[in-house]
């Protein structure tokens, strides 16, 4: 079979699905589902060819790991997974728009909310984000409760969803399914509106910075794969402090501007090629 007949012969399915090679089948399906919800057409403002390709890559990567994982793990080759197989089904898949719209998303939301899957997702997120030495002050990117808005499907940082997830976590705490060892829920309870607003501001700031950095990347003709790596870093999935990244980039840009005798009002937009290369290297290192 020729390599050209394979839709995406050079992808790394683990990277596309943002999982480690040791991921369990259950966790793999969970990550796939979350990505499908995140990148479906209804959540993408501009359903561009690039967005459509991203959506299809997620599907394709999951099919590889679901059906041909052993072969891929042994060979590291997507092409090897399809030796002796018929790709007609793949062509049908990618030549047809996937039917995911507001109705299907709402149906999935109704099915998911209150389900055992949601309960397990909340438990997993809560426990994985528990800190041995929790910070006393509220930090959106490190707070157990705040991170639920970024990690649980069908939960957005708005008042309606805040009310839902607050009641859900409250009941799970009372039922003993999770414990508030870090005091995250107790702290959120003290000033829910304030902390929600802080989370909304942080997410908006990260989205703006992400757009700027991705724009820089495209203008510098950087590889497309780095877009996902930057998004993972910016969206705080790796639990590192985003503040340190912002501060460093801004201080570097300001210092550079001062050396030139100019004021810099948009520090993060003034990253030169060398600084950008260093950032890319750090992103790749952290991803591993």
mmCIF file of C-alpha atoms in Angstrom:
data_model
loop_
_atom_site.group_PDB
_atom_site.id
_atom_site.type_symbol
_atom_site.label_atom_id
_atom_site.label_comp_id
_atom_site.label_asym_id
_atom_site.label_seq_id
_atom_site.Cartn_x
_atom_site.Cartn_y
_atom_site.Cartn_z
ATOM 1 C CA UNK A 1 0.000 0.000 0.000
ATOM 2 C CA UNK A 2 1.369 3.386 -0.929
ATOM 3 C CA UNK A 3 1.966 5.909 1.822
ATOM 4 C CA UNK A 4 0.037 8.546 -0.107
ATOM 5 C CA UNK A 5 -3.191 6.526 0.250
ATOM 6 C CA UNK A 6 -3.125 6.973 4.034
ATOM 7 C CA UNK A 7 -4.908 10.136 5.226
ATOM 8 C CA UNK A 8 -2.254 11.247 7.745
ATOM 9 C CA UNK A 9 0.809 8.991 7.407
ATOM 10 C CA UNK A 10 3.163 11.097 9.531
ATOM 11 C CA UNK A 11 1.104 11.793 12.639
ATOM 12 C CA UNK A 12 1.962 10.582 16.118
ATOM 13 C CA UNK A 13 -1.440 9.407 17.415
ATOM 14 C CA UNK A 14 -0.348 9.723 21.040
ATOM 15 C CA UNK A 15 0.679 13.332 20.484
ATOM 16 C CA UNK A 16 -2.518 14.158 18.613
ATOM 17 C CA UNK A 17 -4.617 12.752 21.466
ATOM 18 C CA UNK A 18 -2.344 14.383 24.074
ATOM 19 C CA UNK A 19 -1.684 11.164 25.992
ATOM 20 C CA UNK A 20 1.322 9.109 27.036
ATOM 21 C CA UNK A 21 2.096 5.754 25.413
ATOM 22 C CA UNK A 22 1.215 4.003 28.684
ATOM 23 C CA UNK A 23 -2.351 5.375 28.647
ATOM 24 C CA UNK A 24 -5.075 2.848 29.500
ATOM 25 C CA UNK A 25 -7.889 2.070 27.076
ATOM 26 C CA UNK A 26 -10.405 3.745 29.365
ATOM 27 C CA UNK A 27 -8.329 6.906 29.686
ATOM 28 C CA UNK A 28 -7.677 6.894 25.937
ATOM 29 C CA UNK A 29 -11.397 6.893 25.166
ATOM 30 C CA UNK A 30 -11.944 9.612 27.751
ATOM 31 C CA UNK A 31 -9.267 11.873 26.245
ATOM 32 C CA UNK A 32 -10.615 11.225 22.755
ATOM 33 C CA UNK A 33 -14.098 12.202 23.819
ATOM 34 C CA UNK A 34 -12.896 15.429 25.424
ATOM 35 C CA UNK A 35 -10.921 16.418 22.337
ATOM 36 C CA UNK A 36 -13.858 15.688 20.050
ATOM 37 C CA UNK A 37 -16.030 17.954 22.171
ATOM 38 C CA UNK A 38 -13.376 20.672 22.252
ATOM 39 C CA UNK A 39 -12.741 20.716 18.511
ATOM 40 C CA UNK A 40 -16.189 19.960 17.115
ATOM 41 C CA UNK A 41 -17.505 22.523 14.574
ATOM 42 C CA UNK A 42 -19.905 24.115 17.035
ATOM 43 C CA UNK A 43 -17.022 25.176 19.287
ATOM 44 C CA UNK A 44 -14.854 26.436 16.429
ATOM 45 C CA UNK A 45 -15.665 29.993 15.371
ATOM 46 C CA UNK A 46 -14.121 29.548 11.937
ATOM 47 C CA UNK A 47 -14.639 26.055 10.495
ATOM 48 C CA UNK A 48 -11.600 26.392 8.284
ATOM 49 C CA UNK A 49 -9.901 23.586 6.328
ATOM 50 C CA UNK A 50 -7.247 23.562 9.082
ATOM 51 C CA UNK A 51 -9.885 23.132 11.787
ATOM 52 C CA UNK A 52 -11.559 20.366 9.817
ATOM 53 C CA UNK A 53 -8.225 18.598 9.352
ATOM 54 C CA UNK A 54 -7.528 18.855 13.086
ATOM 55 C CA UNK A 55 -10.902 17.298 13.832
ATOM 56 C CA UNK A 56 -10.242 14.438 11.429
ATOM 57 C CA UNK A 57 -6.743 13.861 12.778
ATOM 58 C CA UNK A 58 -8.222 13.298 16.219
ATOM 59 C CA UNK A 59 -10.605 10.712 14.791
ATOM 60 C CA UNK A 60 -7.877 9.038 12.788
ATOM 61 C CA UNK A 61 -5.440 8.923 15.718
ATOM 62 C CA UNK A 62 -8.041 7.281 17.928
ATOM 63 C CA UNK A 63 -8.874 4.658 15.306
ATOM 64 C CA UNK A 64 -5.177 3.786 15.003
ATOM 65 C CA UNK A 65 -4.751 3.269 18.730
ATOM 66 C CA UNK A 66 -8.076 1.535 19.162
ATOM 67 C CA UNK A 67 -7.587 -0.984 16.335
ATOM 68 C CA UNK A 68 -3.859 -1.134 15.610
ATOM 69 C CA UNK A 69 -2.155 -0.081 18.844
ATOM 70 C CA UNK A 70 0.087 -3.141 19.110
ATOM 71 C CA UNK A 71 1.329 -2.710 15.553
ATOM 72 C CA UNK A 72 1.962 1.005 15.981
ATOM 73 C CA UNK A 73 3.765 0.530 19.304
ATOM 74 C CA UNK A 74 6.085 -2.049 17.751
ATOM 75 C CA UNK A 75 6.795 -0.218 14.510
ATOM 76 C CA UNK A 76 6.111 3.451 15.225
ATOM 77 C CA UNK A 77 4.654 3.555 11.716
ATOM 78 C CA UNK A 78 1.123 4.534 10.745
ATOM 79 C CA UNK A 79 1.634 2.947 7.344
ATOM 80 C CA UNK A 80 2.464 -0.418 8.936
ATOM 81 C CA UNK A 81 -0.926 -0.408 10.636
ATOM 82 C CA UNK A 82 -2.693 -0.608 7.289
ATOM 83 C CA UNK A 83 -0.625 -3.149 5.410
ATOM 84 C CA UNK A 84 -3.105 -5.512 3.790
ATOM 85 C CA UNK A 85 -6.170 -3.476 4.774
ATOM 86 C CA UNK A 86 -8.778 -1.619 2.750
ATOM 87 C CA UNK A 87 -8.817 2.141 3.293
ATOM 88 C CA UNK A 88 -12.147 2.735 1.590
ATOM 89 C CA UNK A 89 -13.794 3.371 4.968
ATOM 90 C CA UNK A 90 -11.205 6.031 5.764
ATOM 91 C CA UNK A 91 -11.911 7.856 2.504
ATOM 92 C CA UNK A 92 -15.618 7.769 3.246
ATOM 93 C CA UNK A 93 -14.963 9.208 6.694
ATOM 94 C CA UNK A 94 -12.845 12.135 5.580
ATOM 95 C CA UNK A 95 -14.899 12.973 2.504
ATOM 96 C CA UNK A 96 -18.026 13.419 4.627
ATOM 97 C CA UNK A 97 -18.596 16.125 7.201
ATOM 98 C CA UNK A 98 -18.978 14.653 10.653
ATOM 99 C CA UNK A 99 -22.475 15.182 11.996
ATOM 100 C CA UNK A 100 -21.833 16.977 15.278
ATOM 101 C CA UNK A 101 -24.039 19.981 15.911
ATOM 102 C CA UNK A 102 -25.726 21.795 18.782
ATOM 103 C CA UNK A 103 -28.363 19.094 19.095
ATOM 104 C CA UNK A 104 -25.921 16.189 19.331
ATOM 105 C CA UNK A 105 -23.734 18.112 21.781
ATOM 106 C CA UNK A 106 -26.745 18.919 23.940
ATOM 107 C CA UNK A 107 -27.797 15.268 23.844
ATOM 108 C CA UNK A 108 -24.341 14.220 24.972
ATOM 109 C CA UNK A 109 -24.429 16.848 27.719
ATOM 110 C CA UNK A 110 -27.747 15.545 29.040
ATOM 111 C CA UNK A 111 -26.433 11.991 28.964
ATOM 112 C CA UNK A 112 -23.119 12.896 30.593
ATOM 113 C CA UNK A 113 -24.256 15.152 33.399
ATOM 114 C CA UNK A 114 -24.909 13.242 36.589
ATOM 115 C CA UNK A 115 -23.539 10.050 35.060
ATOM 116 C CA UNK A 116 -20.962 7.677 36.527
ATOM 117 C CA UNK A 117 -18.540 8.890 33.844
ATOM 118 C CA UNK A 118 -18.853 12.457 35.071
ATOM 119 C CA UNK A 119 -18.480 11.343 38.674
ATOM 120 C CA UNK A 120 -15.294 9.483 37.811
ATOM 121 C CA UNK A 121 -13.952 12.417 35.793
ATOM 122 C CA UNK A 122 -14.512 14.774 38.716
ATOM 123 C CA UNK A 123 -12.862 12.337 41.124
ATOM 124 C CA UNK A 124 -9.879 11.894 38.797
ATOM 125 C CA UNK A 125 -9.447 15.629 38.283
ATOM 126 C CA UNK A 126 -9.871 16.433 41.965
ATOM 127 C CA UNK A 127 -7.364 13.850 43.154
ATOM 128 C CA UNK A 128 -4.779 14.520 40.459
ATOM 129 C CA UNK A 129 -4.806 18.242 41.279
ATOM 130 C CA UNK A 130 -4.459 17.831 45.029
ATOM 131 C CA UNK A 131 -1.227 19.393 46.283
ATOM 132 C CA UNK A 132 0.971 18.251 49.148
ATOM 133 C CA UNK A 133 1.618 21.864 50.107
ATOM 134 C CA UNK A 134 -1.345 23.882 48.825
ATOM 135 C CA UNK A 135 -0.953 27.616 48.409
ATOM 136 C CA UNK A 136 -2.954 29.811 50.743
ATOM 137 C CA UNK A 137 -3.950 32.269 48.034
ATOM 138 C CA UNK A 138 -6.250 31.476 45.118
ATOM 139 C CA UNK A 139 -4.391 30.606 41.907
ATOM 140 C CA UNK A 140 -6.808 29.618 39.070
ATOM 141 C CA UNK A 141 -4.293 27.416 37.272
ATOM 142 C CA UNK A 142 -3.503 25.406 40.394
ATOM 143 C CA UNK A 143 -6.771 25.420 42.336
ATOM 144 C CA UNK A 144 -8.592 22.080 42.484
ATOM 145 C CA UNK A 145 -12.060 23.504 42.040
ATOM 146 C CA UNK A 146 -11.115 26.022 39.349
ATOM 147 C CA UNK A 147 -9.390 23.328 37.290
ATOM 148 C CA UNK A 148 -12.669 21.425 37.009
ATOM 149 C CA UNK A 149 -13.833 24.101 34.565
ATOM 150 C CA UNK A 150 -10.912 23.220 32.279
ATOM 151 C CA UNK A 151 -10.963 19.446 32.661
ATOM 152 C CA UNK A 152 -14.606 18.345 32.892
ATOM 153 C CA UNK A 153 -16.598 18.087 29.631
ATOM 154 C CA UNK A 154 -19.632 20.350 29.211
ATOM 155 C CA UNK A 155 -18.516 22.701 31.999
ATOM 156 C CA UNK A 156 -17.751 26.292 31.030
ATOM 157 C CA UNK A 157 -16.600 29.187 33.212
ATOM 158 C CA UNK A 158 -20.013 30.864 33.488
ATOM 159 C CA UNK A 159 -22.518 31.364 36.302
ATOM 160 C CA UNK A 160 -24.875 28.581 35.227
ATOM 161 C CA UNK A 161 -22.187 25.908 34.992
ATOM 162 C CA UNK A 162 -20.524 27.201 38.167
ATOM 163 C CA UNK A 163 -23.772 26.607 40.009
ATOM 164 C CA UNK A 164 -24.036 23.113 38.590
ATOM 165 C CA UNK A 165 -20.475 21.988 39.315
ATOM 166 C CA UNK A 166 -20.570 23.628 42.763
ATOM 167 C CA UNK A 167 -23.641 21.625 43.777
ATOM 168 C CA UNK A 168 -22.173 18.479 42.215
ATOM 169 C CA UNK A 169 -18.896 18.742 44.128
ATOM 170 C CA UNK A 170 -20.716 19.682 47.333
ATOM 171 C CA UNK A 171 -22.736 16.468 47.178
ATOM 172 C CA UNK A 172 -19.699 14.358 46.329
ATOM 173 C CA UNK A 173 -17.896 15.793 49.357
ATOM 174 C CA UNK A 174 -20.860 15.005 51.603
ATOM 175 C CA UNK A 175 -21.032 11.479 50.185
ATOM 176 C CA UNK A 176 -17.338 10.960 50.908
ATOM 177 C CA UNK A 177 -16.363 10.394 47.280
ATOM 178 C CA UNK A 178 -13.722 13.128 47.515
ATOM 179 C CA UNK A 179 -12.148 15.128 50.338
ATOM 180 C CA UNK A 180 -11.394 18.839 50.528
ATOM 181 C CA UNK A 181 -7.926 18.308 51.999
ATOM 182 C CA UNK A 182 -6.530 21.431 50.324
ATOM 183 C CA UNK A 183 -9.467 23.600 51.369
ATOM 184 C CA UNK A 184 -10.145 24.489 47.741
ATOM 185 C CA UNK A 185 -13.915 24.063 47.944
ATOM 186 C CA UNK A 186 -14.144 25.850 51.292
ATOM 187 C CA UNK A 187 -12.189 28.784 49.891
ATOM 188 C CA UNK A 188 -14.307 28.953 46.724
ATOM 189 C CA UNK A 189 -17.445 28.953 48.893
ATOM 190 C CA UNK A 190 -16.309 32.127 50.662
ATOM 191 C CA UNK A 191 -16.459 34.256 47.507
ATOM 192 C CA UNK A 192 -17.792 32.342 44.542
ATOM 193 C CA UNK A 193 -18.488 35.347 42.294
ATOM 194 C CA UNK A 194 -15.022 36.815 42.844
ATOM 195 C CA UNK A 195 -13.180 33.583 42.123
ATOM 196 C CA UNK A 196 -15.291 32.827 39.053
ATOM 197 C CA UNK A 197 -14.517 36.293 37.691
ATOM 198 C CA UNK A 198 -10.822 35.710 38.371
ATOM 199 C CA UNK A 199 -10.970 32.428 36.481
ATOM 200 C CA UNK A 200 -12.762 34.051 33.540
ATOM 201 C CA UNK A 201 -10.135 36.798 33.380
ATOM 202 C CA UNK A 202 -7.310 34.273 33.491
ATOM 203 C CA UNK A 203 -8.791 32.140 30.723
ATOM 204 C CA UNK A 204 -9.376 35.226 28.575
ATOM 205 C CA UNK A 205 -5.792 36.360 29.148
ATOM 206 C CA UNK A 206 -4.419 32.944 28.247
ATOM 207 C CA UNK A 207 -6.582 32.774 25.124
ATOM 208 C CA UNK A 208 -5.337 36.200 24.015
ATOM 209 C CA UNK A 209 -1.717 35.259 24.613
ATOM 210 C CA UNK A 210 -2.231 31.928 22.855
ATOM 211 C CA UNK A 211 -3.625 33.706 19.797
ATOM 212 C CA UNK A 212 -0.667 36.099 19.754
ATOM 213 C CA UNK A 213 1.926 33.342 20.109
ATOM 214 C CA UNK A 214 0.249 31.193 17.466
ATOM 215 C CA UNK A 215 0.132 34.186 15.139
ATOM 216 C CA UNK A 216 3.857 34.706 15.708
ATOM 217 C CA UNK A 217 4.445 31.044 14.989
ATOM 218 C CA UNK A 218 2.610 31.169 11.687
ATOM 219 C CA UNK A 219 4.390 34.360 10.644
ATOM 220 C CA UNK A 220 7.713 32.667 11.365
ATOM 221 C CA UNK A 221 6.621 29.550 9.417
ATOM 222 C CA UNK A 222 6.986 27.258 12.434
ATOM 223 C CA UNK A 223 5.803 23.612 12.149
ATOM 224 C CA UNK A 224 2.072 23.160 12.687
ATOM 225 C CA UNK A 225 2.626 20.432 15.303
ATOM 226 C CA UNK A 226 4.000 23.054 17.701
ATOM 227 C CA UNK A 227 0.547 24.628 17.829
ATOM 228 C CA UNK A 228 -0.768 21.762 19.931
ATOM 229 C CA UNK A 229 2.289 21.858 22.174
ATOM 230 C CA UNK A 230 1.801 25.572 22.822
ATOM 231 C CA UNK A 231 -1.890 25.121 23.454
ATOM 232 C CA UNK A 232 -1.129 22.429 26.037
ATOM 233 C CA UNK A 233 1.333 24.725 27.760
ATOM 234 C CA UNK A 234 -0.947 27.753 27.665
ATOM 235 C CA UNK A 235 -4.067 25.916 28.791
ATOM 236 C CA UNK A 236 -2.204 24.623 31.857
ATOM 237 C CA UNK A 237 -2.742 20.915 31.320
ATOM 238 C CA UNK A 238 0.725 20.187 32.633
ATOM 239 C CA UNK A 239 0.122 22.002 35.932
ATOM 240 C CA UNK A 240 3.110 24.334 35.587
ATOM 241 C CA UNK A 241 2.692 27.962 36.545
ATOM 242 C CA UNK A 242 1.592 30.053 33.610
ATOM 243 C CA UNK A 243 2.429 33.189 35.556
ATOM 244 C CA UNK A 244 6.131 32.375 35.404
ATOM 245 C CA UNK A 245 5.995 32.030 31.622
ATOM 246 C CA UNK A 246 4.154 35.310 31.176
ATOM 247 C CA UNK A 247 6.452 37.143 33.582
ATOM 248 C CA UNK A 248 9.567 35.823 31.907
ATOM 249 C CA UNK A 249 8.412 36.689 28.412
ATOM 250 C CA UNK A 250 7.294 40.137 29.477
ATOM 251 C CA UNK A 251 10.476 40.887 31.421
ATOM 252 C CA UNK A 252 12.615 39.714 28.504
ATOM 253 C CA UNK A 253 10.665 41.841 26.067
ATOM 254 C CA UNK A 254 10.683 44.895 28.355
ATOM 255 C CA UNK A 255 14.414 44.558 28.972
ATOM 256 C CA UNK A 256 14.975 44.286 25.246
ATOM 257 C CA UNK A 257 12.848 47.374 24.661
ATOM 258 C CA UNK A 258 14.739 49.340 27.287
ATOM 259 C CA UNK A 259 18.047 48.504 25.654
ATOM 260 C CA UNK A 260 16.659 49.969 22.470
ATOM 261 C CA UNK A 261 15.339 52.999 24.346
ATOM 262 C CA UNK A 262 11.736 52.234 23.498
ATOM 263 C CA UNK A 263 8.724 51.474 25.642
ATOM 264 C CA UNK A 264 7.014 48.171 25.051
ATOM 265 C CA UNK A 265 3.268 48.135 25.628
ATOM 266 C CA UNK A 266 2.736 44.634 24.224
ATOM 267 C CA UNK A 267 5.628 42.708 25.673
ATOM 268 C CA UNK A 268 4.570 39.221 24.687
ATOM 269 C CA UNK A 269 4.222 40.233 21.040
ATOM 270 C CA UNK A 270 7.872 41.269 20.812
ATOM 271 C CA UNK A 271 9.558 37.864 21.037
ATOM 272 C CA UNK A 272 12.494 37.656 18.650
ATOM 273 C CA UNK A 273 13.565 34.528 16.755
ATOM 274 C CA UNK A 274 16.097 33.427 19.362
ATOM 275 C CA UNK A 275 13.663 33.818 22.250
ATOM 276 C CA UNK A 276 10.953 32.057 20.273
ATOM 277 C CA UNK A 277 13.286 29.124 19.572
ATOM 278 C CA UNK A 278 14.099 28.835 23.275
ATOM 279 C CA UNK A 279 10.404 28.814 24.116
ATOM 280 C CA UNK A 280 9.745 26.075 21.569
ATOM 281 C CA UNK A 281 12.539 23.995 23.073
ATOM 282 C CA UNK A 282 11.039 24.361 26.538
ATOM 283 C CA UNK A 283 7.598 23.421 25.253
ATOM 284 C CA UNK A 284 8.955 20.245 23.684
ATOM 285 C CA UNK A 285 10.901 19.372 26.837
ATOM 286 C CA UNK A 286 7.902 19.885 29.102
ATOM 287 C CA UNK A 287 5.684 17.870 26.805
ATOM 288 C CA UNK A 288 7.976 14.884 27.278
#
